[in-house]
Short mmCIF file of C-alpha atoms and ligand atoms in Angstrom, two decimals:
data_model
loop_
_atom_site.label_atom_id
_atom_site.label_comp_id
_atom_site.label_asym_id
_atom_site.label_seq_id
_atom_site.Cartn_x
_atom_site.Cartn_y
_atom_site.Cartn_z
CA MET L 1 85.25 85.85 119.01
CA PHE L 2 88.34 87.05 121.17
CA SER L 3 87.29 89.24 123.92
CA SER L 4 86.29 85.52 126.46
CA LEU L 5 90.43 84.46 126.64
CA ALA L 6 91.91 84.65 129.42
CA THR L 7 95.06 87.13 130.15
CA PRO L 8 97.54 85.03 128.18
CA LYS L 9 100.14 83.70 131.06
CA ALA L 10 103.30 85.44 130.20
CA ASP L 11 106.37 83.08 130.11
CA PRO L 12 108.79 83.35 132.32
CA ILE L 13 112.23 83.78 130.30
CA LEU L 14 110.61 85.89 127.46
CA SER L 15 108.79 88.91 130.39
CA LEU L 16 111.93 88.67 131.56
CA SER L 17 113.70 89.98 128.98
CA ALA L 18 111.62 92.15 127.89
CA PHE L 19 111.82 93.67 132.19
CA PHE L 20 115.36 93.88 131.70
CA LYS L 21 115.04 96.09 128.07
CA GLU L 22 112.84 98.76 130.74
CA ASP L 23 115.40 98.93 132.90
CA PRO L 24 117.13 102.92 133.30
CA ARG L 25 119.23 101.76 135.73
CA PRO L 26 122.85 101.55 134.05
CA HIS L 27 124.03 98.32 136.49
CA LYS L 28 121.85 96.11 135.73
CA ILE L 29 122.71 92.52 134.79
CA ASP L 30 121.09 89.96 132.81
CA LEU L 31 121.66 86.41 133.26
CA GLY L 32 118.06 85.30 132.40
CA ILE L 33 117.58 84.12 128.41
CA GLY L 34 120.21 81.87 127.38
CA VAL L 35 122.60 83.99 124.95
CA TYR L 36 126.08 83.50 125.32
CA ARG L 37 127.68 86.42 126.03
CA ASN L 38 131.10 88.54 125.60
CA SER L 39 133.89 89.60 128.04
CA GLU L 40 132.39 92.93 126.22
CA GLY L 41 128.96 91.28 127.29
CA VAL L 42 127.73 91.65 123.45
CA THR L 43 126.40 88.10 121.42
CA PRO L 44 128.75 88.00 118.79
CA ILE L 45 128.68 86.94 115.41
CA MET L 46 130.34 83.96 114.23
CA SER L 47 134.15 84.64 112.14
CA ALA L 48 132.75 82.20 110.32
CA VAL L 49 129.45 82.69 110.77
CA ARG L 50 129.83 85.75 109.25
CA LYS L 51 131.65 85.32 106.22
CA ALA L 52 129.22 82.51 105.28
CA MET L 53 127.35 84.46 105.24
CA LEU L 54 128.55 87.29 102.86
CA SER L 55 129.71 84.68 100.55
CA GLN L 56 126.01 83.69 100.68
CA ALA L 57 124.71 87.04 99.94
CA GLU L 58 127.15 87.32 96.83
CA THR L 59 126.93 83.77 95.21
CA GLN L 60 123.55 82.23 96.76
CA PRO L 61 121.73 82.06 92.98
CA THR L 62 118.02 82.06 94.32
CA LYS L 63 115.31 82.03 96.54
CA ALA L 64 112.87 80.04 95.57
CA TYR L 65 111.19 76.73 97.96
CA ILE L 66 113.20 74.21 98.79
CA GLY L 67 110.94 72.27 100.04
CA LEU L 68 109.44 70.90 103.46
CA ALA L 69 112.75 69.06 104.33
CA GLY L 70 114.78 71.89 104.13
CA ASN L 71 118.11 72.42 103.03
CA GLU L 72 119.45 68.46 102.70
CA THR L 73 123.33 69.36 103.50
CA PHE L 74 122.16 70.29 106.61
CA ASN L 75 120.51 67.47 107.47
CA GLN L 76 122.81 65.91 106.47
CA ALA L 77 125.31 67.48 107.87
CA MET L 78 123.99 68.12 111.55
CA THR L 79 123.50 64.07 111.28
CA ASP L 80 126.88 63.34 110.70
CA LEU L 81 127.54 66.63 113.89
CA LEU L 82 125.59 64.37 116.26
CA LEU L 83 125.33 60.11 115.10
CA SER L 84 129.11 59.79 112.71
CA GLY L 85 130.11 56.56 113.11
CA THR L 86 127.27 54.95 115.70
CA ALA L 87 125.30 51.65 114.86
CA SER L 88 121.96 53.57 113.71
CA TYR L 89 123.52 56.16 111.85
CA ASP L 90 122.17 54.45 108.55
CA ARG L 91 118.94 54.93 110.39
CA ALA L 92 118.79 58.14 110.88
CA SER L 93 117.37 61.50 109.33
CA ALA L 94 117.14 64.55 110.08
CA ILE L 95 114.80 66.77 109.51
CA GLN L 96 115.93 71.14 109.86
CA THR L 97 112.89 72.87 112.16
CA PRO L 98 112.45 76.42 113.27
CA GLY L 99 115.22 75.92 116.10
CA ALA L 100 115.48 72.67 118.63
CA SER L 101 111.61 73.92 120.06
CA GLY L 102 110.35 72.99 116.02
CA ALA L 103 111.97 69.93 115.77
CA LEU L 104 110.28 68.96 119.99
CA ARG L 105 106.94 70.29 118.52
CA MET L 106 106.87 68.58 115.11
CA LEU L 107 108.64 65.15 117.13
CA ALA L 108 105.84 65.99 119.93
CA ASP L 109 103.32 66.22 117.38
CA LEU L 110 103.72 62.78 114.28
CA ILE L 111 104.37 60.12 118.53
CA ALA L 112 101.05 62.16 119.34
CA SER L 113 99.61 61.51 116.15
CA ILE L 114 100.54 57.32 115.88
CA LYS L 115 99.99 56.79 119.83
CA PRO L 116 98.00 59.62 121.31
CA ASN L 117 97.92 58.62 124.90
CA THR L 118 101.26 58.55 125.27
CA THR L 119 103.13 59.68 128.24
CA VAL L 120 106.25 61.70 127.66
CA TRP L 121 108.15 62.55 130.82
CA ILE L 122 110.45 65.66 131.89
CA SER L 123 112.88 66.35 134.08
CA ARG L 124 111.98 67.78 137.25
CA PRO L 125 112.88 70.63 136.83
CA SER L 126 113.28 70.91 132.83
CA TYR L 127 113.62 73.73 130.38
CA VAL L 128 110.26 75.53 130.93
CA ASN L 129 109.34 75.11 127.28
CA HIS L 130 109.35 70.95 127.68
CA GLN L 131 105.09 71.16 128.85
CA PRO L 132 104.27 73.33 127.07
CA VAL L 133 105.02 72.00 123.90
CA MET L 134 103.90 68.62 124.54
CA GLU L 135 101.05 69.55 126.20
CA ALA L 136 100.04 71.75 122.63
CA ALA L 137 100.10 68.47 121.12
CA GLY L 138 97.63 66.30 122.70
CA LEU L 139 100.70 64.59 125.36
CA THR L 140 100.08 63.36 128.19
CA VAL L 141 103.45 65.54 130.41
CA ARG L 142 104.77 63.77 133.71
CA GLU L 143 107.84 64.59 135.47
CA TYR L 144 111.45 62.71 136.67
CA PRO L 145 113.15 63.56 139.52
CA PHE L 146 116.36 64.31 138.79
CA PHE L 147 117.85 67.12 141.18
CA ASP L 148 118.90 67.45 144.42
CA ALA L 149 118.68 71.34 145.83
CA GLN L 150 120.61 70.32 148.92
CA THR L 151 123.66 68.96 147.02
CA LYS L 152 123.30 70.66 143.51
CA ARG L 153 124.13 67.16 141.05
CA VAL L 154 121.66 64.62 140.17
CA ASP L 155 120.35 62.49 141.91
CA GLU L 156 120.66 59.44 139.42
CA THR L 157 119.42 57.02 141.99
CA ALA L 158 115.93 58.35 141.95
CA MET L 159 116.19 59.49 138.38
CA LEU L 160 116.58 55.49 137.22
CA ALA L 161 114.76 54.05 140.01
CA GLN L 162 111.67 56.72 138.46
CA ILE L 163 112.80 55.80 134.53
CA ALA L 164 112.64 52.14 135.27
CA GLU L 165 108.47 51.81 135.93
CA LEU L 166 107.82 53.73 131.92
CA GLY L 167 107.16 50.98 129.71
CA PRO L 168 106.21 51.20 125.47
CA ASP L 169 103.52 53.82 126.14
CA ASP L 170 106.12 56.28 127.84
CA VAL L 171 108.71 58.45 126.19
CA LEU L 172 111.69 59.93 128.62
CA LEU L 173 112.89 63.07 127.51
CA LEU L 174 115.98 63.80 127.37
CA HIS L 175 118.41 66.92 127.52
CA GLY L 176 121.92 65.58 126.31
CA CYS L 177 124.94 68.45 127.65
CA CYS L 178 124.03 70.99 129.89
CA HIS L 179 120.95 70.39 131.02
CA ASN L 180 118.81 73.66 131.41
CA PRO L 181 117.43 75.13 133.55
CA THR L 182 120.48 72.69 136.01
CA GLY L 183 123.90 72.57 135.60
CA GLY L 184 123.45 69.61 136.38
CA ASP L 185 124.42 66.08 133.32
CA ILE L 186 124.24 62.24 133.99
CA SER L 187 127.27 60.48 133.67
CA LEU L 188 128.05 58.47 131.29
CA GLU L 189 127.18 54.66 133.36
CA ALA L 190 123.54 56.49 133.98
CA TRP L 191 123.42 56.69 129.90
CA ARG L 192 124.15 52.81 129.49
CA GLU L 193 122.00 52.58 132.01
CA ILE L 194 118.91 54.17 130.48
CA ALA L 195 120.01 52.59 126.98
CA ASN L 196 119.47 48.99 129.13
CA LEU L 197 116.14 50.07 130.30
CA ALA L 198 115.00 50.86 127.54
CA LEU L 199 115.92 47.87 125.56
CA ARG L 200 113.94 46.16 128.47
CA ASN L 201 111.61 47.99 129.22
CA GLY L 202 110.18 49.28 125.20
CA PHE L 203 109.60 53.36 126.21
CA LEU L 204 111.42 55.75 123.62
CA PRO L 205 114.73 57.69 124.87
CA PHE L 206 113.59 61.22 123.26
CA VAL L 207 117.31 63.54 123.04
CA ASP L 208 117.05 67.47 123.70
CA ILE L 209 120.34 68.94 123.23
CA ALA L 210 121.04 72.27 122.93
CA TYR L 211 124.19 73.09 124.02
CA GLN L 212 125.96 70.70 122.34
CA GLY L 213 129.98 72.75 122.25
CA PHE L 214 129.48 74.46 125.20
CA GLY L 215 130.03 72.00 127.76
CA ASP L 216 133.64 69.08 127.40
CA GLY L 217 133.61 69.78 123.94
CA LEU L 218 131.91 69.12 120.22
CA MET L 219 131.90 65.17 120.67
CA GLU L 220 132.20 65.35 124.63
CA ASP L 221 129.12 65.97 124.91
CA ALA L 222 127.35 64.17 122.39
CA ALA L 223 128.59 60.97 124.17
CA GLY L 224 125.79 59.84 126.25
CA LEU L 225 123.72 60.65 122.86
CA ARG L 226 125.75 58.69 120.56
CA LEU L 227 125.98 55.58 123.64
CA LEU L 228 121.72 55.14 122.35
CA ALA L 229 121.86 55.78 118.90
CA ASP L 230 124.51 52.51 119.68
CA SER L 231 122.01 50.34 121.66
CA VAL L 232 118.73 51.37 121.11
CA PRO L 233 115.70 50.79 118.48
CA GLN L 234 114.57 53.58 117.98
CA LEU L 235 115.15 57.23 119.59
CA LEU L 236 114.07 60.61 118.71
CA ILE L 237 116.99 63.97 118.21
CA SER L 238 116.02 68.03 118.33
CA THR L 239 118.95 69.80 118.72
CA SER L 240 119.54 73.63 117.54
CA CYS L 241 122.71 75.90 116.01
CA SER L 242 121.29 78.41 118.06
CA LYS L 243 124.37 78.20 121.20
CA ASN L 244 126.45 76.20 119.09
CA PHE L 245 126.77 79.00 115.61
CA GLY L 246 125.36 82.27 117.34
CA LEU L 247 122.67 82.26 114.92
CA TYR L 248 120.18 83.06 118.25
CA ARG L 249 117.38 84.44 115.42
CA GLU L 250 117.25 82.34 112.19
CA ARG L 251 116.23 79.56 113.98
CA THR L 252 117.84 77.31 113.15
CA GLY L 253 117.43 73.37 114.18
CA ALA L 254 116.38 70.16 113.62
CA ALA L 255 115.05 66.61 114.42
CA ILE L 256 116.17 63.85 113.50
CA ILE L 257 114.13 60.29 113.90
CA ILE L 258 115.83 57.27 114.08
CA ALA L 259 113.52 53.70 113.18
CA ASP L 260 114.40 50.45 114.30
CA SER L 261 114.44 49.88 110.37
CA LYS L 262 115.33 51.69 107.31
CA GLU L 263 111.75 51.58 106.08
CA ALA L 264 110.34 52.77 109.46
CA THR L 265 112.20 56.08 108.81
CA THR L 266 111.29 56.97 105.79
CA LYS L 267 107.33 56.19 106.63
CA ALA L 268 108.42 58.33 109.93
CA ARG L 269 110.06 61.73 108.79
CA GLY L 270 107.12 61.20 105.73
CA ARG L 271 104.46 61.27 108.46
CA ALA L 272 106.68 64.10 109.99
CA LEU L 273 106.61 66.15 107.06
CA GLU L 274 102.74 65.72 106.51
CA LEU L 275 102.74 67.64 110.05
CA ALA L 276 105.10 70.84 108.50
CA ARG L 277 102.90 71.49 105.69
CA GLY L 278 100.35 71.41 107.74
CA THR L 279 101.70 73.85 110.42
CA TYR L 280 105.05 75.93 108.99
CA SER L 281 104.90 73.72 105.79
CA MET L 282 108.89 75.10 104.97
CA PRO L 283 111.94 75.73 107.44
CA PRO L 284 113.46 79.32 106.83
CA ASP L 285 116.10 78.73 105.15
CA HIS L 286 119.15 81.27 106.24
CA GLY L 287 121.03 79.75 109.12
CA ALA L 288 121.19 76.28 107.73
CA ASP L 289 122.36 77.84 104.37
CA ILE L 290 124.94 79.06 106.35
CA VAL L 291 124.83 76.09 108.72
CA ALA L 292 125.80 74.07 105.60
CA ASN L 293 127.94 76.13 104.09
CA ILE L 294 130.38 76.00 106.92
CA LEU L 295 130.20 72.25 107.84
CA GLY L 296 131.21 71.55 104.03
CA ASN L 297 134.36 74.08 103.71
CA GLU L 298 137.51 73.18 105.69
CA ALA L 299 138.73 75.99 106.47
CA LEU L 300 135.01 77.79 108.00
CA LYS L 301 134.80 74.90 109.99
CA ALA L 302 138.17 75.21 111.30
CA GLU L 303 137.39 78.33 112.39
CA TRP L 304 134.30 77.91 113.47
CA LEU L 305 135.86 75.13 115.86
CA ASP L 306 138.35 77.23 116.36
CA GLU L 307 135.63 79.89 118.21
CA LEU L 308 132.51 77.26 120.07
CA ALA L 309 136.62 75.87 122.10
CA SER L 310 137.24 79.38 122.72
CA MET L 311 133.68 80.35 123.69
CA ASN L 312 133.34 76.83 125.49
CA GLN L 313 136.82 77.19 127.46
CA ARG L 314 135.44 80.97 128.89
CA ILE L 315 131.80 80.20 130.26
CA ASN L 316 134.48 77.11 132.41
CA ARG L 317 136.49 80.27 133.24
CA LEU L 318 134.16 81.71 133.52
CA ARG L 319 132.33 79.11 135.89
CA GLU L 320 135.42 79.17 138.27
CA GLN L 321 136.03 83.11 138.71
CA LEU L 322 132.14 82.89 140.68
CA THR L 323 133.24 79.93 142.52
CA LEU L 324 136.87 81.52 143.92
CA THR L 325 135.51 85.11 144.20
CA PHE L 326 132.19 83.10 145.86
CA ARG L 327 134.93 81.31 148.27
CA GLU L 328 136.50 84.89 149.14
CA GLN L 329 133.59 86.71 149.80
CA SER L 330 131.77 84.36 151.52
CA ASP L 331 134.03 82.71 153.71
CA SER L 332 132.39 79.05 152.69
CA GLN L 333 132.85 76.22 150.19
CA ARG L 334 128.80 76.53 149.77
CA PHE L 335 128.52 78.29 145.82
CA ASP L 336 131.28 74.84 144.52
CA TYR L 337 129.09 73.75 142.41
CA PHE L 338 129.06 76.44 139.95
CA SER L 339 132.30 74.95 138.46
CA GLU L 340 131.02 71.63 138.70
CA HIS L 341 127.52 72.47 136.33
CA ARG L 342 128.17 71.77 132.75
CA GLY L 343 127.14 74.21 129.71
CA MET L 344 124.90 78.05 129.69
CA PHE L 345 123.32 78.00 133.49
CA SER L 346 123.44 76.77 136.98
CA VAL L 347 119.96 75.97 139.10
CA THR L 348 120.79 78.81 142.62
CA GLY L 349 117.80 77.37 144.87
CA LEU L 350 116.49 81.14 144.69
CA ASP L 351 113.09 81.34 146.64
CA ASN L 352 111.17 84.51 145.08
CA ASP L 353 111.69 85.86 147.69
CA GLN L 354 115.84 86.75 147.34
CA ILE L 355 114.71 86.60 143.17
CA ALA L 356 112.49 90.00 143.73
CA ALA L 357 115.30 91.72 145.89
CA LEU L 358 117.29 90.50 143.04
CA ARG L 359 116.53 92.30 140.51
CA ASN L 360 114.49 95.28 142.69
CA ASP L 361 117.78 96.22 145.01
CA HIS L 362 120.90 95.02 142.55
CA GLY L 363 119.33 94.87 138.98
CA VAL L 364 120.30 91.46 138.53
CA TYR L 365 117.38 89.22 137.42
CA VAL L 366 118.00 85.48 137.03
CA VAL L 367 114.54 83.11 135.75
CA GLY L 368 112.01 82.39 138.38
CA GLY L 369 113.84 79.05 140.30
CA GLY L 370 116.77 80.92 140.42
CA ARG L 371 118.45 79.51 137.09
CA VAL L 372 121.55 81.72 135.95
CA ASN L 373 123.03 82.71 132.88
CA VAL L 374 126.52 82.21 133.73
CA ALA L 375 127.68 82.38 129.93
CA GLY L 376 125.85 86.20 130.35
CA MET L 377 127.56 87.03 132.63
CA LYS L 378 130.98 89.60 131.56
CA GLU L 379 133.84 89.39 133.86
CA SER L 380 133.60 92.31 135.10
CA ASP L 381 129.91 91.20 136.34
CA ILE L 382 131.37 88.58 138.57
CA PRO L 383 131.97 91.08 142.19
CA ALA L 384 128.20 92.32 141.09
CA VAL L 385 126.87 89.04 140.68
CA VAL L 386 128.76 87.34 143.78
CA ASN L 387 127.49 90.92 146.55
CA ALA L 388 123.69 91.01 145.00
CA PHE L 389 123.69 87.16 145.68
CA LEU L 390 125.39 87.53 149.69
CA ALA L 391 123.17 91.02 150.17
CA VAL L 392 120.10 88.36 149.64
CA ASN L 393 121.73 85.79 151.87
CA ALA L 394 121.96 83.41 148.67
C1 LMR S 1 116.61 79.35 127.28
O1 LMR S 1 116.42 78.80 127.90
O2 LMR S 1 116.92 80.79 128.43
C2 LMR S 1 116.74 79.82 126.69
O3 LMR S 1 116.49 78.78 125.45
C3 LMR S 1 115.42 81.04 125.26
C4 LMR S 1 114.58 80.21 125.00
O4 LMR S 1 113.74 79.93 123.65
O5 LMR S 1 113.88 80.23 125.91
#
């Protein structure tokens, strides 16, 4: 049965992590997979998370099943975090999923089960898992222009020109903030124009927001998504607690459905739960219970918000330091984009030879396409990273 299978393609991010682990060089630097690391190079368990875990261990009454939608307190808290006060709040319904990838797949399956001929438009470039997840659900994937490789900025004119061509058989997949892989975010004016185009042409916006709180702040990072939620009749959202709660391995995320009426949302939610039953059945509870406890407890929530803000400020400081060191060492301002970008990642435009030389000659690991995880750096790594980039003629 299995011998005729072709050799599987390696995942570009996860395979890099495996190579990094095997590299015996002590000076190696991992700027690949999207995890936050502190100044000691550790991905910390946030203090509010640890407290909620301890309390869970002592007070959780049972491990009996919860249900297809997971933890409803968590679902409400996720909806509040993104949508409270928006016009669509009352029409929104969240379902806990295994990470944001689980939410992407659930919503893709939902779309395919209703309209199998839908085309999903993703940015060029986009998160490496967007296309595979959408195609696995049977949807067609096409790209809209997004990033100008020369300026390292979003080309909003080209992006909006393509989006203006979309219609009722199209879904537009957007990154809520901290674009993965480029680090280039779109302006509020562009979000407004996207809302107008969705209203005029009838395509369905779908926002993947996996980095809320890692750009300019928790609320600021949701501003574009909230603008859409105020304007359009239908909206899909996938969200994640991997980054902003540091719960990567707990696979804690949510799919949020907003339909044009409460009744339609209830029907869509029902279909999505049927799809969940046919795949993983129920989502894992551990991370969602922790998040629900933090967001439902004033003191723990305040502690989490403080810690998240410190992480966010540190990422933005790393961006500034990187830019300054590049300025000094290269005698140019061509790397200033590092401080203009937001979130974990920046796309550097390195080609495959440069990426291989970085890894082989300098022990610096970056993802194909030249994505650098700025949030994975220690302050003390910056001189070596800058030297390595300049040595490969970045
Ligand atoms: C990344 O882009 O590095 C992360 O989101 C990890 C993943 O699941 O791909």
